[in-house]
Coordinates of C-alpha atoms in Angstrom, one line a residue:
X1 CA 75.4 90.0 87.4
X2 CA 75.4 88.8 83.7
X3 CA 79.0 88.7 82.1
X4 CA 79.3 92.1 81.1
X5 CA 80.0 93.7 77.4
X6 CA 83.3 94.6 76.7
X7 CA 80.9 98.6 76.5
X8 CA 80.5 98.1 80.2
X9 CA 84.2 97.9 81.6
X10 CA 85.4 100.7 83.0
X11 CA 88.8 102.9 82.0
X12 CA 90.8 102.7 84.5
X13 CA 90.8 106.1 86.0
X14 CA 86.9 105.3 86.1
X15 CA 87.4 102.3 88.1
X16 CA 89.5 104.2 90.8
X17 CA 86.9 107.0 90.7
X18 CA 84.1 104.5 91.0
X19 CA 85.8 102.5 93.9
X20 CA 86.8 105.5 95.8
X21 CA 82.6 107.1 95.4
X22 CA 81.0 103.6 96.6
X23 CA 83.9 103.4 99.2
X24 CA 85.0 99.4 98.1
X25 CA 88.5 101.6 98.4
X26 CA 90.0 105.5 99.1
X27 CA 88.4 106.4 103.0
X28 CA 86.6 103.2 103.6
X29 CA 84.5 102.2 106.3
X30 CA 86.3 100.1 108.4
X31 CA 87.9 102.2 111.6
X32 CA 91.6 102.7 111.9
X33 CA 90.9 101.2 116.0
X34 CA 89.5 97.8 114.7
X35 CA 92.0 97.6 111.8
X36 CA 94.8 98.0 114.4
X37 CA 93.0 95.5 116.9
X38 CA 92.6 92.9 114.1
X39 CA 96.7 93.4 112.9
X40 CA 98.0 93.3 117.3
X41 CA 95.3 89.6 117.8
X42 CA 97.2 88.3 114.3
X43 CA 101.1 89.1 115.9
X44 CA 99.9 87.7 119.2
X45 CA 98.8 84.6 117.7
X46 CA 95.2 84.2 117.6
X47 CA 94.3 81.2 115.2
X48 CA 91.3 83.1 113.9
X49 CA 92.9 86.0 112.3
X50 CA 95.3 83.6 110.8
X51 CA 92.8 82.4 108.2
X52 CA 93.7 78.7 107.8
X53 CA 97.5 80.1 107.1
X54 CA 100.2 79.0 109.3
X55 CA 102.1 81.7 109.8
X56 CA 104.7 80.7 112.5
X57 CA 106.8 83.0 114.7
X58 CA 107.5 85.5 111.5
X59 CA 104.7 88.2 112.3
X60 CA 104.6 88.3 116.5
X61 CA 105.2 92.2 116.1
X62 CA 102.3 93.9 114.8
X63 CA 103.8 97.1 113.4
X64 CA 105.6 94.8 110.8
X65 CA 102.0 93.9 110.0
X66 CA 101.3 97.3 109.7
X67 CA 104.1 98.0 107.4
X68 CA 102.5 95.1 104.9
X69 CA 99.4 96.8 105.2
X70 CA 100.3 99.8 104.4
X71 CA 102.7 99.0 101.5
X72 CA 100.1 95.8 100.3
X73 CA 96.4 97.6 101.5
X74 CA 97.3 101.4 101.5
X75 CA 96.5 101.9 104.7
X76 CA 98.0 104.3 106.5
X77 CA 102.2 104.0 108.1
X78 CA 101.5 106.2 111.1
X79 CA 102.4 104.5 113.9
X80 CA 100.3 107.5 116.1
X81 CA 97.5 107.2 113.8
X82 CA 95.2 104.8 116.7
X83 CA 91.6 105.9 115.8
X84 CA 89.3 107.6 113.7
X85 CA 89.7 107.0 109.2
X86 CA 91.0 104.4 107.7
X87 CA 92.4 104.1 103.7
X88 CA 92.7 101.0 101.3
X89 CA 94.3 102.6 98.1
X90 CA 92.6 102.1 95.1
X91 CA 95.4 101.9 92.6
X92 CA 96.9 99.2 95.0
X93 CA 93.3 97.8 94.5
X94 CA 93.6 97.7 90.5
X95 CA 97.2 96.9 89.9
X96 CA 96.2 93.6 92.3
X97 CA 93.0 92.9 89.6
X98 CA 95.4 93.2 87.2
X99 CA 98.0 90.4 88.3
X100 CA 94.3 88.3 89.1
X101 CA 93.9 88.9 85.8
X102 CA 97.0 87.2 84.7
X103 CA 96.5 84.0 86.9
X104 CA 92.9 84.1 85.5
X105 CA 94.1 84.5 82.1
X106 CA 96.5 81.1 82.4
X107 CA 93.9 79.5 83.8
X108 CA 91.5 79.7 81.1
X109 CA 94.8 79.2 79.1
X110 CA 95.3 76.1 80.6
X111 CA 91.3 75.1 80.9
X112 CA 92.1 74.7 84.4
X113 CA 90.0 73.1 87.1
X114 CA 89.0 76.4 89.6
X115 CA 87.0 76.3 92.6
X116 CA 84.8 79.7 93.8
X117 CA 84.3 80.0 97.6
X118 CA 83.0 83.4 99.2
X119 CA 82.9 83.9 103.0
X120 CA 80.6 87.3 102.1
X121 CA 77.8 86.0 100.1
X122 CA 76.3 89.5 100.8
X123 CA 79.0 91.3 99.0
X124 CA 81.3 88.9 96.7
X125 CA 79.0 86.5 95.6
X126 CA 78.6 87.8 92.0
X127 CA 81.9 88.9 91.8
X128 CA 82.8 85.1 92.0
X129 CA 80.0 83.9 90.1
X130 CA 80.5 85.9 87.0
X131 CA 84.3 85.1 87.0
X132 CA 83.0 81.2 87.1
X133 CA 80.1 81.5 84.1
X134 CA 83.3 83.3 81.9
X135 CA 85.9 80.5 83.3
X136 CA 83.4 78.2 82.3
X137 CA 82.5 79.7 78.8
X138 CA 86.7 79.2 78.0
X139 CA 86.4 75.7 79.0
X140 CA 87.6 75.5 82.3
X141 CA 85.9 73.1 85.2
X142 CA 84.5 74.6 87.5
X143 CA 84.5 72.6 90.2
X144 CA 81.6 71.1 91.8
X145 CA 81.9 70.5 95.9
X146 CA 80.7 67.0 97.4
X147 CA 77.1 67.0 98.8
X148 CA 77.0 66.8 102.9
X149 CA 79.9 68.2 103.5
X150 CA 79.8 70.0 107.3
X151 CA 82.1 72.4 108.9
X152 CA 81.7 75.0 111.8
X153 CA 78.0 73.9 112.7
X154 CA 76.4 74.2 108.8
X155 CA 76.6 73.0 105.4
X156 CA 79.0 73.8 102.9
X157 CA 76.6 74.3 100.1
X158 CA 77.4 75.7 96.5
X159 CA 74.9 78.6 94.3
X160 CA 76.1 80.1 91.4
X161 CA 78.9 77.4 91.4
X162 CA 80.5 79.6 94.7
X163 CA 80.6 77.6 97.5
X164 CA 79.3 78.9 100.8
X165 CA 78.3 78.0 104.3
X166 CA 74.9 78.1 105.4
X167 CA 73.3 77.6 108.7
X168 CA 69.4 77.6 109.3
X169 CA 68.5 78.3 106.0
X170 CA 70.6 81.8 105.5
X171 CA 74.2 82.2 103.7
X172 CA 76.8 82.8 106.3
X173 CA 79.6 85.2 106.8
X174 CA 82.5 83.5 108.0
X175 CA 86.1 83.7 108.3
X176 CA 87.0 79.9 108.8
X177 CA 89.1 77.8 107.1
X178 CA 86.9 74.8 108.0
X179 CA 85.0 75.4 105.0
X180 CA 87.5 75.1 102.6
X181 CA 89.0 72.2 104.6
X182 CA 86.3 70.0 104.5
X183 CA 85.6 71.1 101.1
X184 CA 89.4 69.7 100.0
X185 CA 88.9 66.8 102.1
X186 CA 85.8 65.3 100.5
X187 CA 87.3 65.9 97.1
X188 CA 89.9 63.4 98.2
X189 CA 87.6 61.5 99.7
X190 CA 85.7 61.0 96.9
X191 CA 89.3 60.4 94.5
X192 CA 88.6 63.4 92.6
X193 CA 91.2 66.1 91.7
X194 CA 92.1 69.2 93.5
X195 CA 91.6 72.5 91.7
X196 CA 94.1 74.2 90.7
X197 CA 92.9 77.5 91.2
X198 CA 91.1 78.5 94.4
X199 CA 89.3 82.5 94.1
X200 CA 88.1 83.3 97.3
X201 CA 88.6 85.4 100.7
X202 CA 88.8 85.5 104.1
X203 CA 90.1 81.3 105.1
X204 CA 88.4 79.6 102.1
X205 CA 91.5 81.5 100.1
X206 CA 94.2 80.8 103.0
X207 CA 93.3 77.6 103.8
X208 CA 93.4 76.4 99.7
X209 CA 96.8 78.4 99.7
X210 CA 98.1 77.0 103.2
X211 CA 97.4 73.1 101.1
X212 CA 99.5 74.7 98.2
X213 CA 96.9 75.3 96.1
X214 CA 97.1 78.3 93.6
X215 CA 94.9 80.6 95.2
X216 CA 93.6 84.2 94.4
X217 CA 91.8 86.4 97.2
X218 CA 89.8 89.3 98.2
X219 CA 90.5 91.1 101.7
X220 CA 89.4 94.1 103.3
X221 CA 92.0 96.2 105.6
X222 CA 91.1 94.8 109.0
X223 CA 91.9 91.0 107.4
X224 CA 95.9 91.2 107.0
X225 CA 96.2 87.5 106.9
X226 CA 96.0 87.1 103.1
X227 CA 98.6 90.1 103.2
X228 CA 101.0 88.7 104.6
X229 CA 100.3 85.4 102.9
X230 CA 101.1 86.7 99.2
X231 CA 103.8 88.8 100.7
X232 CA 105.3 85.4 101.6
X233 CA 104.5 84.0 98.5
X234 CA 102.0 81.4 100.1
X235 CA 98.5 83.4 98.2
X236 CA 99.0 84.2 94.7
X237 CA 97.3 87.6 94.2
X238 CA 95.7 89.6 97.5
X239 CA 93.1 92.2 95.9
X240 CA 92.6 95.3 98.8
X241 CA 88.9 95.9 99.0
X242 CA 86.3 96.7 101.4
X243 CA 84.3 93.5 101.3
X244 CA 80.9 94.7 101.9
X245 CA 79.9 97.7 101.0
X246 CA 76.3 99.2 100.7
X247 CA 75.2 97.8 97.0
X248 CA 76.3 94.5 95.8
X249 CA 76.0 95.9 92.7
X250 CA 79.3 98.9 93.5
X251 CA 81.5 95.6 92.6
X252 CA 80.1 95.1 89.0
X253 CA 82.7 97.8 87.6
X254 CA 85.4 95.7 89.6
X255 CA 84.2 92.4 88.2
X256 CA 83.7 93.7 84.7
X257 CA 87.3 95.3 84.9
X258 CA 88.9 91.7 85.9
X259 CA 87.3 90.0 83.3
X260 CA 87.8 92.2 80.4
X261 CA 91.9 92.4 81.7
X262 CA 91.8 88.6 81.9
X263 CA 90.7 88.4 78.6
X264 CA 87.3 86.5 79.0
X265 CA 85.1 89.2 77.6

């Protein structure tokens, strides 16, 4: 999407009614079952609903996860509740755009270096592309990954100034921090500077925040690392979303809200 016209940007009571019609929040479509399975892995310590964060002993009982996700996600607090619909509350959703807007707005403040990273190039990639071209326009660096840099059996490649990994010719969906790792490593590598803003989701955003970086980052309610990260204090800003929803183009309200309340409109 083009950087949007301050006409475009929704109220926002329109941008809850929008994300509750296109599902990015209200009953989304990720099960209550898998949600729950995703929350019990994460307490029992499996490394790949961790994110890239290192998260210790401090969340080996799921229904505190639960609690975080249904005070940070909206999901819901029954205990009982094992199957069937799920919820993400959309005014959970916009009040966490609005304190991305604030670390956006300091960045551009600052002209800050800020690196884009997407593990949902079918869903996020504009949403992190359009926040780049406005960064950019306010004199920010945006900042450009090494070339041949590998991780998880592809290449982390960047389009739209987002990185990504991609295998066999096709963007990939991926949870892994090794993206982001290798991506931080070959900055050092090469002597160059470390952002100092990281937007992102799923282990690009927890491994940048796990290295200390500032990070901001989209998760969907089966995905309560990040959670738990900004509950910590470890992840900046966690913005509640379902991740992929039908149209790419049901996140352009979203994106044009975050930019318009970060002031880069």
């Amino acid at each position: 999407m083009p950087i949007p016209s301050v006409d475009a940007v929704p109220a926002r009571a329109e941008l809850v009614d929008h994300l509750v019609r296109t599902r990015i929040a209200g009953d989304v479509a990720t099960p209550r079952e898998n949600n729950l399975s995703h929350y019990r892995r994460l307490a029992n310590g499996d490394r790949h609903y961790w994110f890239g964060l290192e998260l210790g002993d401090r969340w080996t009982d799921e229904q505190d996860v639960l609690a975080v996700m249904a005070e940070r996600c909206g999901v819901s607090d029954d205990p009982h509740h094992r199957s069937g619909q799920d919820t993400i509350d959309p005014e959970l959703t916009v009040d966490a755009l609005d304190r991305a807007a604030a670390v956006l707005h300091k960045a551009a403040a600052g002209r800050q270096r800020v690196l884009f990273a997407t593990g949902h190039p079918g869903g996020l990639l504009d949403v992190h592309r359009a926040t780049a071209e406005a960064l950019r326009a306010r004199g920010c660096e945006i900042v450009v990954v090494p070339d041949g840099l590998q991780a998880d059996d592809g290449m982390v490649f960047q389009f739209g100034e987002v990185a990504m990994l991609e295998r066999g010719a096709t963007l990939w969906h991926t949870h892994s921090p090794a993206p982001m790792a290798a991506v931080l490593d070959g900055l050092e590598r090469a002597g160059r500077p470390l952002p100092d803003l990281v937007m992102a989701d799923h282990g690009w955003a927890g491994c940048a925040a796990q290295r200390g970086i500032d990070a901001v980052g989209f998760a969907d309610c089966n995905d309560p690392a990040l959670f738990l990260a900004e509950a910590e204090g470890t992840l900046r800003v966690t913005v509640p979303l379902d991740d992929h929803v039908r149209s790419p183009r049901h996140y352009d309200p979203l994106t044009a809200y975050l930019l318009k309340a970060a002031g880069l409109l």
